[in-house]
mmCIF file with all atom_site columns, C-alpha atoms in Angstrom:
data_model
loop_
_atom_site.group_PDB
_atom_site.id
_atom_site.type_symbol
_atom_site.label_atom_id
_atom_site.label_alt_id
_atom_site.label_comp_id
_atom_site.label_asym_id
_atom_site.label_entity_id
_atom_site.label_seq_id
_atom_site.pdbx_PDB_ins_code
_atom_site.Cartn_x
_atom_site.Cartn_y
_atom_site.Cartn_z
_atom_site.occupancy
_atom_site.B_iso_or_equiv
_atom_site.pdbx_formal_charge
_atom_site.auth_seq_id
_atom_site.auth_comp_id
_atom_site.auth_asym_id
_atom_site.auth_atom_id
_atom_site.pdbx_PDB_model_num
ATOM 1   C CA . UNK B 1 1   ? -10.967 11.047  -3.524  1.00 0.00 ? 1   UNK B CA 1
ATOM 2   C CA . UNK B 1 2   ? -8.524  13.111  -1.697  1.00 0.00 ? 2   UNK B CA 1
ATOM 3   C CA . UNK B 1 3   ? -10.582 13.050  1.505   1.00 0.00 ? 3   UNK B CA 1
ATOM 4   C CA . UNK B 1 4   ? -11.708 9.596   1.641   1.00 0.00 ? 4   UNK B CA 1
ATOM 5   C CA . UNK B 1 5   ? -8.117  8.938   1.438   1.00 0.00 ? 5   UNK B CA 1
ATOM 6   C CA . UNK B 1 6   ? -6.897  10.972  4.282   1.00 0.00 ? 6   UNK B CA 1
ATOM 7   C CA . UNK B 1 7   ? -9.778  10.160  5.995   1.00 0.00 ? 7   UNK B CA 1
ATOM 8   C CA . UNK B 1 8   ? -9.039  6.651   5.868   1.00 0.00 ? 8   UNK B CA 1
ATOM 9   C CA . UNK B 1 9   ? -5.368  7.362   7.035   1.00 0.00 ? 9   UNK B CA 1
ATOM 10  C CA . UNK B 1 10  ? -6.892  8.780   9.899   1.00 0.00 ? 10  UNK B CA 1
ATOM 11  C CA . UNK B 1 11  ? -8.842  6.213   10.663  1.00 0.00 ? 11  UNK B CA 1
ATOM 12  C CA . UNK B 1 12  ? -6.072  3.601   10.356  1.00 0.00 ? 12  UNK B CA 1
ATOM 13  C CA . UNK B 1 13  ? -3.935  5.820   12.829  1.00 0.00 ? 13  UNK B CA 1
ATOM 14  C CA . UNK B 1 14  ? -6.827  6.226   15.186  1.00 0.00 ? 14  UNK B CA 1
ATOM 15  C CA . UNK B 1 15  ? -7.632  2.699   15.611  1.00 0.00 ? 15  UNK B CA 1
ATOM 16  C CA . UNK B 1 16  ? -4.236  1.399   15.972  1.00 0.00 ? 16  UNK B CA 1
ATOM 17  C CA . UNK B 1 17  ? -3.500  3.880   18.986  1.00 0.00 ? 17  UNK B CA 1
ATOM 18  C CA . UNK B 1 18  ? -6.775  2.978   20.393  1.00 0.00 ? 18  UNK B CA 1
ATOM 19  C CA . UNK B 1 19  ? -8.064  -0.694  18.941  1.00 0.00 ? 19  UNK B CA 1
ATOM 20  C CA . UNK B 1 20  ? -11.010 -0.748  20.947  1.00 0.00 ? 20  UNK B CA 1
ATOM 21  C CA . UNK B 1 21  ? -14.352 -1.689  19.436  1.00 0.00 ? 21  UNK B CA 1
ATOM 22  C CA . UNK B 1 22  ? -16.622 0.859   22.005  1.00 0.00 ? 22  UNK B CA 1
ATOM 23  C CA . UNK B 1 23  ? -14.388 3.826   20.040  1.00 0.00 ? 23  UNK B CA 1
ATOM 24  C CA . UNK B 1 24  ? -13.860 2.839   16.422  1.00 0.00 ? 24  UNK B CA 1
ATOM 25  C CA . UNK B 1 25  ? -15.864 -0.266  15.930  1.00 0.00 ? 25  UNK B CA 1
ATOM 26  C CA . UNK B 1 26  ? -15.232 -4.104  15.544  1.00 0.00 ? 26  UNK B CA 1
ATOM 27  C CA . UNK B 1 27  ? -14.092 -3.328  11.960  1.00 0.00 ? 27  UNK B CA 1
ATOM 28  C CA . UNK B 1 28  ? -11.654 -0.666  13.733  1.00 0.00 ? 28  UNK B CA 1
ATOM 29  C CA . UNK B 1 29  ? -10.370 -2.681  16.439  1.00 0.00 ? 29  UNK B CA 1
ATOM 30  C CA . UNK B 1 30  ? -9.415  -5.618  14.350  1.00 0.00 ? 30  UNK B CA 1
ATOM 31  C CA . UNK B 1 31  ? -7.962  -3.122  11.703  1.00 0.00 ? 31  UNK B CA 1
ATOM 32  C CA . UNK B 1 32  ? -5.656  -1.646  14.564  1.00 0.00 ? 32  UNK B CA 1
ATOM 33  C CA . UNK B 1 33  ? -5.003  -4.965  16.131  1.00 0.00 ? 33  UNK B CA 1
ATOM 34  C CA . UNK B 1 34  ? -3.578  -6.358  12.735  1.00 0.00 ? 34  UNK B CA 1
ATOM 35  C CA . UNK B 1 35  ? -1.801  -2.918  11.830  1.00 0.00 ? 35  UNK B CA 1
ATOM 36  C CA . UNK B 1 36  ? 0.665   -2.941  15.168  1.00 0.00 ? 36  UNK B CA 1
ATOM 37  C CA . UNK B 1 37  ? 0.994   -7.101  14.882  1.00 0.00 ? 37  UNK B CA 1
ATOM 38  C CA . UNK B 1 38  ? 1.894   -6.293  10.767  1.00 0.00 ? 38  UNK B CA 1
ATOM 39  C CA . UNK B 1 39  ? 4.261   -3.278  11.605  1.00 0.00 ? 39  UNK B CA 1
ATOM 40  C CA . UNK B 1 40  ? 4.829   -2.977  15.321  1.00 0.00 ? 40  UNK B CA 1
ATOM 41  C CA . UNK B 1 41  ? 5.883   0.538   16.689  1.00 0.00 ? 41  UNK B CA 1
ATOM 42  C CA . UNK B 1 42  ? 6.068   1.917   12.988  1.00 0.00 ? 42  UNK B CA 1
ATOM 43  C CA . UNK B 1 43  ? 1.937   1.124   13.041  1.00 0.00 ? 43  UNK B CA 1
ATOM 44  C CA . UNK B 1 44  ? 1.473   4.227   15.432  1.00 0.00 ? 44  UNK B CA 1
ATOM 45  C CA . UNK B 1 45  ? 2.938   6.851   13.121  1.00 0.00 ? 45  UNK B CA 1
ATOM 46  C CA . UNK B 1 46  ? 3.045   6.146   9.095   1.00 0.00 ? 46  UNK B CA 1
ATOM 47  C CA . UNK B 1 47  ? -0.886  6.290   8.718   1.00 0.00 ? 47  UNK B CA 1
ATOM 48  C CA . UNK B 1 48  ? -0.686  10.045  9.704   1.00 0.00 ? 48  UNK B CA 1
ATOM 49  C CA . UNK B 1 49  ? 2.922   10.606  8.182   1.00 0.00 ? 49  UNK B CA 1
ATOM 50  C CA . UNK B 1 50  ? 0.660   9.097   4.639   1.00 0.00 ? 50  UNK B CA 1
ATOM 51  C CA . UNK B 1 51  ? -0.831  12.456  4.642   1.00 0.00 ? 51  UNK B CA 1
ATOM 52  C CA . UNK B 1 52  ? 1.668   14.802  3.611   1.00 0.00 ? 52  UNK B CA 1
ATOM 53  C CA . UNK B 1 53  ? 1.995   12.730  0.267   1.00 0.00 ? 53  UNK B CA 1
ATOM 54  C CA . UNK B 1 54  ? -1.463  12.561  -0.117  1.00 0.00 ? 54  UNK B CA 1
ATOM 55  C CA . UNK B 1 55  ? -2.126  16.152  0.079   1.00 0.00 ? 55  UNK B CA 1
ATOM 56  C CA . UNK B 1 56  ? 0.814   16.453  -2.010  1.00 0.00 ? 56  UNK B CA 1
ATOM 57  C CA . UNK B 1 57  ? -0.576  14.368  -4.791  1.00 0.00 ? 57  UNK B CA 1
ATOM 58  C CA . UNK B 1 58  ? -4.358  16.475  -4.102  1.00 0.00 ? 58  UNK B CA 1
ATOM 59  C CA . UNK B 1 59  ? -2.166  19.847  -4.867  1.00 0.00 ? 59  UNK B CA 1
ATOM 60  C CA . UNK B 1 60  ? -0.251  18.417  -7.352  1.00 0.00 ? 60  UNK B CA 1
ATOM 61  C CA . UNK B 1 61  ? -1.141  15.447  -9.195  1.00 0.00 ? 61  UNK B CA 1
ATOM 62  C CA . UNK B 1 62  ? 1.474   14.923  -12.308 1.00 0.00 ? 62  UNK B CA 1
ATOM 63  C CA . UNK B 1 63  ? 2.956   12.065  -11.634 1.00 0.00 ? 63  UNK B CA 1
ATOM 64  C CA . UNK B 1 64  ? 6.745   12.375  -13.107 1.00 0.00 ? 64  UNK B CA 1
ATOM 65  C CA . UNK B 1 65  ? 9.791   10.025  -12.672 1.00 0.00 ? 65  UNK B CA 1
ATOM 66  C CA . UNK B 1 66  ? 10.955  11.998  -9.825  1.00 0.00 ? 66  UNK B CA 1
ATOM 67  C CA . UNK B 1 67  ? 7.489   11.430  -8.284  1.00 0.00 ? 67  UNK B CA 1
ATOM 68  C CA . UNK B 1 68  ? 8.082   7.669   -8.695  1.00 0.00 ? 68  UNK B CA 1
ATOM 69  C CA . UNK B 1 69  ? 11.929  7.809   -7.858  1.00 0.00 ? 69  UNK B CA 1
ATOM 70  C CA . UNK B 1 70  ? 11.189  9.236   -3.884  1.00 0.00 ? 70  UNK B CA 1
ATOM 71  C CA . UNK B 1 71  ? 7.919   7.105   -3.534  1.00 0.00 ? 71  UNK B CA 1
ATOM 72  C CA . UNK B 1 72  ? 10.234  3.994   -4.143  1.00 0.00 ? 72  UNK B CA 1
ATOM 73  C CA . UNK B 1 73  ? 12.895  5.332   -2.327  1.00 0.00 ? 73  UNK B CA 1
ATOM 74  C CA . UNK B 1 74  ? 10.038  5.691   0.517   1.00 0.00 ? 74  UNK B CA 1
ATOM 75  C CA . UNK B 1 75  ? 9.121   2.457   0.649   1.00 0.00 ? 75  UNK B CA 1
ATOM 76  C CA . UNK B 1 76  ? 12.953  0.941   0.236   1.00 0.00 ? 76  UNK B CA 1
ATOM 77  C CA . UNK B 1 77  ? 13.424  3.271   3.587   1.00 0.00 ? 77  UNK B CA 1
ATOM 78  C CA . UNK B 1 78  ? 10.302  1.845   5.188   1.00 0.00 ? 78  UNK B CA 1
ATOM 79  C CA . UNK B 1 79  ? 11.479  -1.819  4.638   1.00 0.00 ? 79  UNK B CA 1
ATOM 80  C CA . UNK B 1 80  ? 15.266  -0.737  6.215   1.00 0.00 ? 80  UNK B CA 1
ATOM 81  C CA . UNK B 1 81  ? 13.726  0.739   8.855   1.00 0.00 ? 81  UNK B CA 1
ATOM 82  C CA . UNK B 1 82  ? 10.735  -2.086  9.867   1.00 0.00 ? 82  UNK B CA 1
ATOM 83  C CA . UNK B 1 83  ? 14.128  -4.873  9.285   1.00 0.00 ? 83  UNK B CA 1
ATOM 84  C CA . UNK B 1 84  ? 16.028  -2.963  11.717  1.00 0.00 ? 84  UNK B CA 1
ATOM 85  C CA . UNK B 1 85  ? 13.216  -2.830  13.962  1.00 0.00 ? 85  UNK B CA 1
ATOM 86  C CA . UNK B 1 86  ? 12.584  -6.099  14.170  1.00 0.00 ? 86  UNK B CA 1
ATOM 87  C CA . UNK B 1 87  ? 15.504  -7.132  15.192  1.00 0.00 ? 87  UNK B CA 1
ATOM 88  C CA . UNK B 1 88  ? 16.578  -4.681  17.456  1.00 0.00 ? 88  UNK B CA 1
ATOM 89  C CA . UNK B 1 89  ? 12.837  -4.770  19.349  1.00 0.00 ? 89  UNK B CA 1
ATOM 90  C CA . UNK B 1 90  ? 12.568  -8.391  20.797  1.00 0.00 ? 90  UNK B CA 1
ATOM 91  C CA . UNK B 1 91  ? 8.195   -7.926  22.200  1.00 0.00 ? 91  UNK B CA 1
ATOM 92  C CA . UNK B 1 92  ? 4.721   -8.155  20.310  1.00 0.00 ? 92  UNK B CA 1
ATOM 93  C CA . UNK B 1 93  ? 5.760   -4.837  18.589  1.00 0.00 ? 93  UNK B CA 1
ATOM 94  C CA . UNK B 1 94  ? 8.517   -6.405  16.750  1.00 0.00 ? 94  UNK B CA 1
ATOM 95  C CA . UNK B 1 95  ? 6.445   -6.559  13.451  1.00 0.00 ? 95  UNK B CA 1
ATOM 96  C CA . UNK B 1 96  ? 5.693   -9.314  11.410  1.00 0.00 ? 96  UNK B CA 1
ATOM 97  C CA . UNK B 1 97  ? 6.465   -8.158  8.281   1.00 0.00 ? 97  UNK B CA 1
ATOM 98  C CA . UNK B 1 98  ? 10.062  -7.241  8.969   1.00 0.00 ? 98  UNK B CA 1
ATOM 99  C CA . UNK B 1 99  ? 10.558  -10.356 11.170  1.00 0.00 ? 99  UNK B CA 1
ATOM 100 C CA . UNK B 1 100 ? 9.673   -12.538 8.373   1.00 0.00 ? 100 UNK B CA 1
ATOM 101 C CA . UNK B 1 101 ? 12.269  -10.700 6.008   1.00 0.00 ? 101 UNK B CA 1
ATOM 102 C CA . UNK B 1 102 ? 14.228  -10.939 8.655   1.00 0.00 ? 102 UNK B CA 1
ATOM 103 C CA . UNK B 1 103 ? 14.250  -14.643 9.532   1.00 0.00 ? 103 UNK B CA 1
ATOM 104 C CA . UNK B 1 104 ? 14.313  -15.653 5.921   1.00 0.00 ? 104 UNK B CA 1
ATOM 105 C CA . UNK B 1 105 ? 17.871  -13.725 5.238   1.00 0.00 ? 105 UNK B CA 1
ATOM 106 C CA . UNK B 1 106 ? 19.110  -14.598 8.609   1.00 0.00 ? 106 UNK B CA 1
ATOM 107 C CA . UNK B 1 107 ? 18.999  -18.314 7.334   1.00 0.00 ? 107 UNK B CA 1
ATOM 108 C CA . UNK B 1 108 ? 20.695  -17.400 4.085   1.00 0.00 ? 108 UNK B CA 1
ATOM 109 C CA . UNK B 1 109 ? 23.374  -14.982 4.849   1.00 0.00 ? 109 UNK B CA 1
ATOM 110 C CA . UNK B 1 110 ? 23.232  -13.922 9.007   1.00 0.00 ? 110 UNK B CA 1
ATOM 111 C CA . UNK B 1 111 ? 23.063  -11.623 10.976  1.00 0.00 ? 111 UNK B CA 1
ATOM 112 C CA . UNK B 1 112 ? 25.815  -9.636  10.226  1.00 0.00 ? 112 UNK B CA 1
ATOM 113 C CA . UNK B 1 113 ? 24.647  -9.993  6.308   1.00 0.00 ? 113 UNK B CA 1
ATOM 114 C CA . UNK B 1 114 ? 21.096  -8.678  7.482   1.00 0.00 ? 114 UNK B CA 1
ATOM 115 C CA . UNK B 1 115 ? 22.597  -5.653  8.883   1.00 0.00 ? 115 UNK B CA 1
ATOM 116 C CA . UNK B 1 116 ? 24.696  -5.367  6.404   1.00 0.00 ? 116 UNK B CA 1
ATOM 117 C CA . UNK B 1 117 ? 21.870  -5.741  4.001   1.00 0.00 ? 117 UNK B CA 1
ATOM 118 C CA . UNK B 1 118 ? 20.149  -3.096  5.993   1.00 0.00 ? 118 UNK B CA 1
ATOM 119 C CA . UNK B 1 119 ? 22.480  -0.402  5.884   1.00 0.00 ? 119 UNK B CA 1
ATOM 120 C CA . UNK B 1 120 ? 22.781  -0.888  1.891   1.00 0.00 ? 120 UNK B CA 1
ATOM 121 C CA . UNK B 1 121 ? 19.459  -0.383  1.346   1.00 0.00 ? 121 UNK B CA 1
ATOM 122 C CA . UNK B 1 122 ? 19.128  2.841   3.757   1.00 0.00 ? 122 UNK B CA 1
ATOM 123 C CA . UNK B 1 123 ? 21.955  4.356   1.507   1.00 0.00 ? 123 UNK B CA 1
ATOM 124 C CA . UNK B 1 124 ? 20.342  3.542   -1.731  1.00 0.00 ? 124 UNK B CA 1
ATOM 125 C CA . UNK B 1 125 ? 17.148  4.738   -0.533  1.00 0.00 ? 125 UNK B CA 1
ATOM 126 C CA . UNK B 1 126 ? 18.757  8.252   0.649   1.00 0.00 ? 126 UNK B CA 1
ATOM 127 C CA . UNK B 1 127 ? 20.762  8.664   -2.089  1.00 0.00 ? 127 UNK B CA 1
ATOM 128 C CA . UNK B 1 128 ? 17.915  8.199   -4.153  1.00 0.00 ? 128 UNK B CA 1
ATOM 129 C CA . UNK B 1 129 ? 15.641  10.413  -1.918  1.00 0.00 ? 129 UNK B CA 1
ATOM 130 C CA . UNK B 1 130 ? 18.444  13.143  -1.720  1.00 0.00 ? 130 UNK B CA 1
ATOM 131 C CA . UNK B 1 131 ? 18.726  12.710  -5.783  1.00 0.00 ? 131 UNK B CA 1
ATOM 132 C CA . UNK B 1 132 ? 22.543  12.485  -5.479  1.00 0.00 ? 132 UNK B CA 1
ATOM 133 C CA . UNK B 1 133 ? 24.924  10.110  -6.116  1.00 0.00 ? 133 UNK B CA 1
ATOM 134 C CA . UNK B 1 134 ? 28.207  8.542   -4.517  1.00 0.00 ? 134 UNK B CA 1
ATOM 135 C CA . UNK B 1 135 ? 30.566  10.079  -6.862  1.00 0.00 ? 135 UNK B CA 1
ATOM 136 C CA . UNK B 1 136 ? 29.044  13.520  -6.564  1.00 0.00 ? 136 UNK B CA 1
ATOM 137 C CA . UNK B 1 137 ? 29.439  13.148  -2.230  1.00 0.00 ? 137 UNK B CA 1
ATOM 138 C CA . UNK B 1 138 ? 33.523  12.414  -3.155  1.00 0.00 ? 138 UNK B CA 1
ATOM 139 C CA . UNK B 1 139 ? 33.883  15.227  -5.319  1.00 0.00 ? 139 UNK B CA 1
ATOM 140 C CA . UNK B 1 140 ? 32.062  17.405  -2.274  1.00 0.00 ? 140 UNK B CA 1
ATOM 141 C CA . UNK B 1 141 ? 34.555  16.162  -0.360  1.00 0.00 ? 141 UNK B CA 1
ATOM 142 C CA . UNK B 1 142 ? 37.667  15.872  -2.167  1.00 0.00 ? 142 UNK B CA 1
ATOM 143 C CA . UNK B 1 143 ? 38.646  19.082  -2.162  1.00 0.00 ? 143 UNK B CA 1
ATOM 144 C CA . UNK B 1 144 ? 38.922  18.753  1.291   1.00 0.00 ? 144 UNK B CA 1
ATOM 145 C CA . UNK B 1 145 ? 41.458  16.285  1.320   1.00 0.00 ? 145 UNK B CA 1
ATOM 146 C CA . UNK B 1 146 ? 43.991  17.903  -1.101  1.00 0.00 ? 146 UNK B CA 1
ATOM 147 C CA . UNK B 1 147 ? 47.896  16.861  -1.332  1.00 0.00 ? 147 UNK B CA 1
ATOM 148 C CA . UNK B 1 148 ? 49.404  20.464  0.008   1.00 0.00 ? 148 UNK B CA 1
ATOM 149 C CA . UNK B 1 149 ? 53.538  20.785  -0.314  1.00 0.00 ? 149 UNK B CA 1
ATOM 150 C CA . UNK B 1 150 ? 55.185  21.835  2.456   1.00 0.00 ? 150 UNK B CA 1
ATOM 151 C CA . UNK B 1 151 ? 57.093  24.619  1.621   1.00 0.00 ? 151 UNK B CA 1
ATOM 152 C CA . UNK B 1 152 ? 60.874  24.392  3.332   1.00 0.00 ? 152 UNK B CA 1
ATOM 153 C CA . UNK B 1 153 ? 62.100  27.172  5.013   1.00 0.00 ? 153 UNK B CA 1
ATOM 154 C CA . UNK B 1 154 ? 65.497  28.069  4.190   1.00 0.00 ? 154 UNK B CA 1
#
């Protein structure tokens, strides 16, 4: 199971770098072609970054809550990241799926919301990928900011 899986990862990156049907097939070439329309620039890389957690499941395959907590912390990253996308890259690499998210928030609560939007889930997802929590960053940091008395010379 493990190699038909990375296999197929391979194959997914393969024919989206090179969607032509002389190299991996009609099957290929369509796959590739609907891969960079669904996720634009992102389409060139996550098939091969799919591996590491693949081979990670082969080694180890106990699924926990922790397991669970950084493979939905993944994905909440990989929807920030395919929103931002699409609106910062305005060409045919833009990527449908974050467009649409995109364009139906931008209606609701605009642009600024939609960044806004963006940048709250990119801190829940690395706070939850990091396993940490606001209140443990301030008390990193408070020391630093400690009230100090000036002592009066006399």
């Amino acid at each position: 199971m493990f190699i038909l899986g990375i296999v197929l990862f391979l194959f997914l990156g393969v024919s989206t770098i090179l969607p032509d049907a002389s190299i991996v097939g009609k099957f290929g070439a369509y796959l590739g072609l609907w891969n960079q329309r669904w996720f634009g620039y992102f389409s060139f890389f996550y098939p091969f970054i799919l591996v590491i957690p693949a081979f990670v499941l082969y080694k180890d395959s106990i699924i926990n809550e922790r397991r669970l907590g950084v493979g939905l912390a993944s994905a909440i990253l990989f929807l920030a990241l395919l929103m931002s996308q699409s609106i910062l890259i305005k060409n045919s690499y833009q990527g449908y799926l974050g467009s649409s998210i995109v364009e139906l928030l931008i209606g609701s609560i605009g642009i600024m919301g939609v960044w806004l939007f963006i940048f709250a889930i990119f801190t829940l997802s690395a706070v939850l990928l990091v396993e940490s929590s606001v209140g443990d960053f301030l008390s990193f940091v408070k020391p630093t900011f400690k009230k100090t008395r000036i002592q009066e010379c006399n």
